[in-house]
Amino acid sequence: MYQDKLASLKRQLQQLQEGTLQEYQKRMKKLDQQYKERLRNADLFLQLETDQVERNYIKEKKAAVKEFDDKKVELKENLIAELEEKKKMIENEKLTMELTGDSMEVKPIMTRKLRRRPNDPVPIPDKRRKPAPAQLNYLLTDEQIMEDLRTLNKLKSPKPPVSPSSPEHIPSAPMETPSQRYEARIEEGKLYYDKRWYHKSQAIYLESKDNTKISCVISSVGTNEIWVRKTSDSTKMRIYLGQLQRGTFVIRRRSAA
């Protein structure tokens, strides 16, 4: 029995070395199946990851294109509004000059020139830069500007002589008290109004003198003005600091919901 078992083991060892052992072939077939299965799973995972990356790329590309288009439209609208505002300022300046009769021409200053002595050096011409003309920034509406101009014209018109019998000492009607003024300023892209800070994308109520209350959202904060967007029709309005200070418009906080 010992010799038979030893001979059987030697025979199995010889078959294992030759690769013909049945147990060895069975286990090799199983390993080969596991190897092929792992390769197939790896290919499927690679395809899945590739599809996911492709979808994310397409999504990001569409978002970038949409953001670019929105920024382009917003930039165009801001430039158009700025140009319209400059045009209105120029028209107001022209109307002001026509109503007041003032001229923007700078009159030359008369200076006396002394004769140069023979031994005096030749004077060097002054090449200093000429001062730029002052620029007016209007913070009033057209109606307020016209009202102020009419008042100035009335004050500048000559008064008729007062006769001795005219009632000079009759007390005139008391002047109207100035309207309430609010503290309003812009610092670091934020609006400080009536002891509160307001920022971009904040929901507010905009109230006017005729008791109109509009639900708005602050779309941008400039240097001397803010832009608000109505929640009802998404139209934009420009509000100047002067209008907030005089109480032409009043801002109230509201919940974003």
Short mmCIF file of C-alpha atoms in Angstrom, two decimals:
data_model
loop_
_atom_site.label_atom_id
_atom_site.label_comp_id
_atom_site.label_asym_id
_atom_site.label_seq_id
_atom_site.Cartn_x
_atom_site.Cartn_y
_atom_site.Cartn_z
CA MET A 1 0.00 0.00 0.00
CA TYR A 2 2.82 2.34 0.77
CA GLN A 3 4.46 1.64 -2.57
CA ASP A 4 1.14 2.12 -4.41
CA LYS A 5 0.47 5.49 -2.74
CA LEU A 6 4.00 6.65 -3.40
CA ALA A 7 3.71 5.66 -7.03
CA SER A 8 0.33 7.47 -7.29
CA LEU A 9 1.78 10.66 -5.81
CA LYS A 10 4.74 10.54 -8.17
CA ARG A 11 2.37 10.07 -11.10
CA GLN A 12 0.20 13.08 -9.98
CA LEU A 13 3.36 15.17 -9.55
CA GLN A 14 4.46 14.27 -13.06
CA GLN A 15 1.02 15.20 -14.45
CA LEU A 16 1.09 18.50 -12.51
CA GLN A 17 4.44 19.40 -14.02
CA GLU A 18 3.13 18.55 -17.47
CA GLY A 19 -0.14 20.47 -16.86
CA THR A 20 -2.39 17.51 -17.47
CA LEU A 21 -3.57 16.96 -13.90
CA GLN A 22 -7.39 17.08 -13.76
CA GLU A 23 -7.59 18.99 -10.48
CA TYR A 24 -5.09 21.53 -11.75
CA GLN A 25 -6.99 22.05 -14.99
CA LYS A 26 -10.30 22.48 -13.09
CA ARG A 27 -8.82 25.17 -10.82
CA MET A 28 -7.09 26.94 -13.71
CA LYS A 29 -10.42 27.08 -15.57
CA LYS A 30 -12.06 28.67 -12.53
CA LEU A 31 -9.27 31.26 -12.19
CA ASP A 32 -9.55 32.07 -15.87
CA GLN A 33 -13.28 32.69 -15.51
CA GLN A 34 -12.69 35.00 -12.54
CA TYR A 35 -10.01 36.89 -14.49
CA LYS A 36 -12.30 37.43 -17.48
CA GLU A 37 -15.15 38.54 -15.19
CA ARG A 38 -12.95 41.17 -13.54
CA LEU A 39 -11.81 42.46 -16.91
CA ARG A 40 -15.43 42.77 -18.07
CA ASN A 41 -16.41 44.62 -14.87
CA ALA A 42 -13.45 46.98 -15.28
CA ASP A 43 -14.50 47.77 -18.86
CA LEU A 44 -18.08 48.44 -17.75
CA PHE A 45 -16.90 50.73 -14.94
CA LEU A 46 -14.65 52.62 -17.37
CA GLN A 47 -17.55 53.11 -19.77
CA LEU A 48 -19.82 54.29 -16.95
CA GLU A 49 -17.28 56.81 -15.67
CA THR A 50 -16.65 58.06 -19.20
CA ASP A 51 -20.37 58.61 -19.79
CA GLN A 52 -20.68 60.45 -16.47
CA VAL A 53 -17.75 62.74 -17.26
CA GLU A 54 -19.19 63.44 -20.72
CA ARG A 55 -22.56 64.37 -19.23
CA ASN A 56 -20.93 66.65 -16.66
CA TYR A 57 -18.90 68.31 -19.41
CA ILE A 58 -22.00 68.99 -21.52
CA LYS A 59 -23.87 70.33 -18.48
CA GLU A 60 -21.03 72.66 -17.48
CA LYS A 61 -20.64 73.85 -21.04
CA LYS A 62 -24.33 74.75 -21.30
CA ALA A 63 -24.19 76.56 -17.94
CA ALA A 64 -21.14 78.55 -19.05
CA VAL A 65 -22.81 79.55 -22.32
CA LYS A 66 -25.98 80.61 -20.50
CA GLU A 67 -24.04 82.66 -17.96
CA PHE A 68 -22.06 84.32 -20.75
CA ASP A 69 -25.26 85.26 -22.60
CA ASP A 70 -26.85 86.63 -19.42
CA LYS A 71 -23.76 88.70 -18.59
CA LYS A 72 -23.64 90.00 -22.14
CA VAL A 73 -27.28 91.12 -22.02
CA GLU A 74 -26.80 92.71 -18.59
CA LEU A 75 -23.70 94.57 -19.76
CA LYS A 76 -25.54 95.86 -22.82
CA GLU A 77 -28.48 97.04 -20.72
CA ASN A 78 -26.17 98.81 -18.25
CA LEU A 79 -24.27 100.56 -21.02
CA ILE A 80 -27.50 101.66 -22.71
CA ALA A 81 -28.83 103.01 -19.42
CA GLU A 82 -25.57 104.84 -18.74
CA LEU A 83 -25.56 106.41 -22.19
CA GLU A 84 -29.20 107.41 -21.83
CA GLU A 85 -28.40 109.02 -18.49
CA LYS A 86 -25.47 110.96 -20.00
CA LYS A 87 -27.70 112.09 -22.85
CA LYS A 88 -30.31 113.31 -20.38
CA MET A 89 -27.64 115.18 -18.41
CA ILE A 90 -26.43 116.94 -21.56
CA GLU A 91 -29.99 117.89 -22.50
CA ASN A 92 -30.59 119.22 -18.98
CA GLU A 93 -27.39 121.31 -19.14
CA LYS A 94 -28.46 122.74 -22.48
CA LEU A 95 -31.93 123.52 -21.16
CA THR A 96 -30.43 125.14 -18.06
CA MET A 97 -28.22 127.41 -20.15
CA GLU A 98 -31.16 128.35 -22.38
CA LEU A 99 -33.39 129.22 -19.41
CA THR A 100 -30.83 131.07 -17.30
CA GLY A 101 -29.01 132.72 -20.20
CA ASP A 102 -25.64 131.64 -18.81
CA SER A 103 -22.73 130.88 -21.10
CA MET A 104 -20.19 128.15 -20.65
CA GLU A 105 -17.52 130.18 -22.47
CA VAL A 106 -14.55 131.10 -20.29
CA LYS A 107 -13.73 134.79 -20.54
CA PRO A 108 -10.04 135.60 -20.86
CA ILE A 109 -8.39 137.31 -17.90
CA MET A 110 -6.87 140.70 -18.75
CA THR A 111 -3.25 140.86 -17.63
CA ARG A 112 -0.76 143.66 -17.92
CA LYS A 113 2.46 142.95 -19.75
CA LEU A 114 5.55 144.95 -18.80
CA ARG A 115 8.21 145.77 -21.26
CA ARG A 116 11.23 143.57 -21.00
CA ARG A 117 14.50 145.21 -20.22
CA PRO A 118 17.51 144.46 -22.44
CA ASN A 119 19.35 142.50 -19.73
CA ASP A 120 16.32 140.51 -18.51
CA PRO A 121 16.16 136.80 -19.46
CA VAL A 122 13.60 135.64 -21.97
CA PRO A 123 10.43 134.53 -20.12
CA ILE A 124 9.63 130.85 -20.34
CA PRO A 125 6.06 130.12 -21.47
CA ASP A 126 3.89 128.48 -18.85
CA LYS A 127 3.11 124.91 -19.94
CA ARG A 128 0.93 124.00 -17.04
CA ARG A 129 -2.10 121.96 -17.85
CA LYS A 130 -5.32 123.90 -18.13
CA PRO A 131 -7.91 123.00 -15.52
CA ALA A 132 -10.65 120.78 -16.82
CA PRO A 133 -14.16 122.24 -16.81
CA ALA A 134 -16.29 121.25 -13.86
CA GLN A 135 -18.75 118.47 -14.46
CA LEU A 136 -22.25 118.64 -13.04
CA ASN A 137 -23.82 115.51 -11.67
CA TYR A 138 -27.60 115.92 -11.54
CA LEU A 139 -29.34 114.01 -8.79
CA LEU A 140 -32.76 115.62 -9.37
CA THR A 141 -35.60 114.65 -11.63
CA ASP A 142 -36.61 116.76 -14.62
CA GLU A 143 -39.64 118.15 -12.80
CA GLN A 144 -37.56 119.20 -9.79
CA ILE A 145 -34.96 120.86 -12.02
CA MET A 146 -37.65 122.81 -13.90
CA GLU A 147 -39.26 123.89 -10.62
CA ASP A 148 -35.92 125.16 -9.27
CA LEU A 149 -35.21 127.03 -12.50
CA ARG A 150 -38.61 128.73 -12.41
CA THR A 151 -37.96 129.79 -8.80
CA LEU A 152 -34.54 131.20 -9.75
CA ASN A 153 -36.01 133.13 -12.65
CA LYS A 154 -38.63 134.64 -10.36
CA LEU A 155 -35.93 135.70 -7.89
CA LYS A 156 -33.75 137.19 -10.65
CA SER A 157 -36.60 139.20 -12.23
CA PRO A 158 -36.54 142.93 -11.19
CA LYS A 159 -39.12 143.93 -8.60
CA PRO A 160 -41.42 146.89 -9.31
CA PRO A 161 -40.84 150.02 -7.19
CA VAL A 162 -42.84 150.11 -4.00
CA SER A 163 -45.12 153.09 -3.55
CA PRO A 164 -45.35 154.76 -0.15
CA SER A 165 -48.94 153.65 0.19
CA SER A 166 -48.17 150.02 -0.51
CA PRO A 167 -48.43 147.66 2.45
CA GLU A 168 -44.72 146.90 2.84
CA HIS A 169 -44.94 145.78 6.40
CA ILE A 170 -47.67 143.22 5.86
CA PRO A 171 -46.21 139.90 7.10
CA SER A 172 -45.84 137.39 4.31
CA ALA A 173 -47.07 133.83 4.52
CA PRO A 174 -44.79 131.51 6.45
CA MET A 175 -42.39 129.49 4.32
CA GLU A 176 -42.85 125.79 4.01
CA THR A 177 -40.63 123.75 6.24
CA PRO A 178 -38.15 121.59 4.37
CA SER A 179 -39.13 117.98 3.95
CA GLN A 180 -37.57 115.30 6.10
CA ARG A 181 -34.10 114.29 5.01
CA TYR A 182 -32.70 110.79 5.35
CA GLU A 183 -29.11 109.69 5.75
CA ALA A 184 -28.04 107.74 2.66
CA ARG A 185 -24.58 106.83 1.42
CA ILE A 186 -22.78 104.03 -0.45
CA GLU A 187 -19.68 102.32 0.93
CA GLU A 188 -17.89 99.23 -0.43
CA GLY A 189 -20.78 98.24 -2.68
CA LYS A 190 -23.40 98.53 0.08
CA LEU A 191 -26.11 101.11 0.73
CA TYR A 192 -26.43 102.69 4.18
CA TYR A 193 -29.94 104.16 4.48
CA ASP A 194 -31.90 105.23 7.55
CA LYS A 195 -29.48 103.49 9.97
CA ARG A 196 -29.63 100.18 8.05
CA TRP A 197 -27.36 98.47 5.55
CA TYR A 198 -28.70 97.13 2.24
CA HIS A 199 -26.83 94.92 -0.22
CA LYS A 200 -27.26 93.43 -3.68
CA SER A 201 -30.08 90.85 -4.18
CA GLN A 202 -31.87 92.04 -1.02
CA ALA A 203 -35.67 92.15 -1.07
CA ILE A 204 -37.15 95.58 -0.25
CA TYR A 205 -40.28 97.72 -0.49
CA LEU A 206 -39.96 100.98 -2.43
CA GLU A 207 -42.37 103.71 -1.37
CA SER A 208 -42.87 107.01 -3.22
CA LYS A 209 -44.45 110.33 -2.23
CA ASP A 210 -47.81 109.34 -3.72
CA ASN A 211 -48.00 106.41 -1.24
CA THR A 212 -47.21 103.84 -3.93
CA LYS A 213 -45.61 100.70 -2.48
CA ILE A 214 -43.64 98.48 -4.86
CA SER A 215 -42.03 95.13 -4.09
CA CYS A 216 -38.48 95.15 -5.48
CA VAL A 217 -35.06 93.48 -5.31
CA ILE A 218 -31.77 95.41 -5.34
CA SER A 219 -30.05 94.34 -8.56
CA SER A 220 -26.86 96.44 -8.28
CA VAL A 221 -25.25 99.18 -6.15
CA GLY A 222 -23.29 101.88 -7.98
CA THR A 223 -21.35 104.91 -6.71
CA ASN A 224 -24.17 107.49 -6.62
CA GLU A 225 -27.20 105.33 -7.35
CA ILE A 226 -28.76 101.89 -6.98
CA TRP A 227 -30.70 99.76 -9.47
CA VAL A 228 -33.81 97.91 -8.30
CA ARG A 229 -35.87 95.29 -10.16
CA LYS A 230 -39.62 95.07 -9.69
CA THR A 231 -40.82 91.59 -8.74
CA SER A 232 -44.10 92.08 -10.63
CA ASP A 233 -42.75 92.65 -14.17
CA SER A 234 -38.92 92.47 -13.70
CA THR A 235 -38.45 96.05 -14.94
CA LYS A 236 -35.48 97.99 -13.57
CA MET A 237 -35.42 101.43 -11.94
CA ARG A 238 -32.51 103.71 -11.06
CA ILE A 239 -32.72 105.44 -7.66
CA TYR A 240 -30.21 108.22 -6.86
CA LEU A 241 -28.83 108.98 -3.41
CA GLY A 242 -30.28 112.49 -3.61
CA GLN A 243 -33.77 111.08 -4.06
CA LEU A 244 -33.32 108.85 -1.02
CA GLN A 245 -31.91 111.73 1.05
CA ARG A 246 -34.81 114.05 0.16
CA GLY A 247 -37.42 111.37 0.79
CA THR A 248 -38.57 111.16 -2.84
CA PHE A 249 -38.30 107.40 -2.42
CA VAL A 250 -38.31 105.46 0.87
CA ILE A 251 -36.81 101.98 1.25
CA ARG A 252 -38.23 99.42 3.66
CA ARG A 253 -36.95 95.94 4.35
CA ARG A 254 -39.10 92.93 3.54
CA SER A 255 -38.78 89.20 3.89
CA ALA A 256 -37.15 87.39 0.93
CA ALA A 257 -40.01 84.89 0.94
#
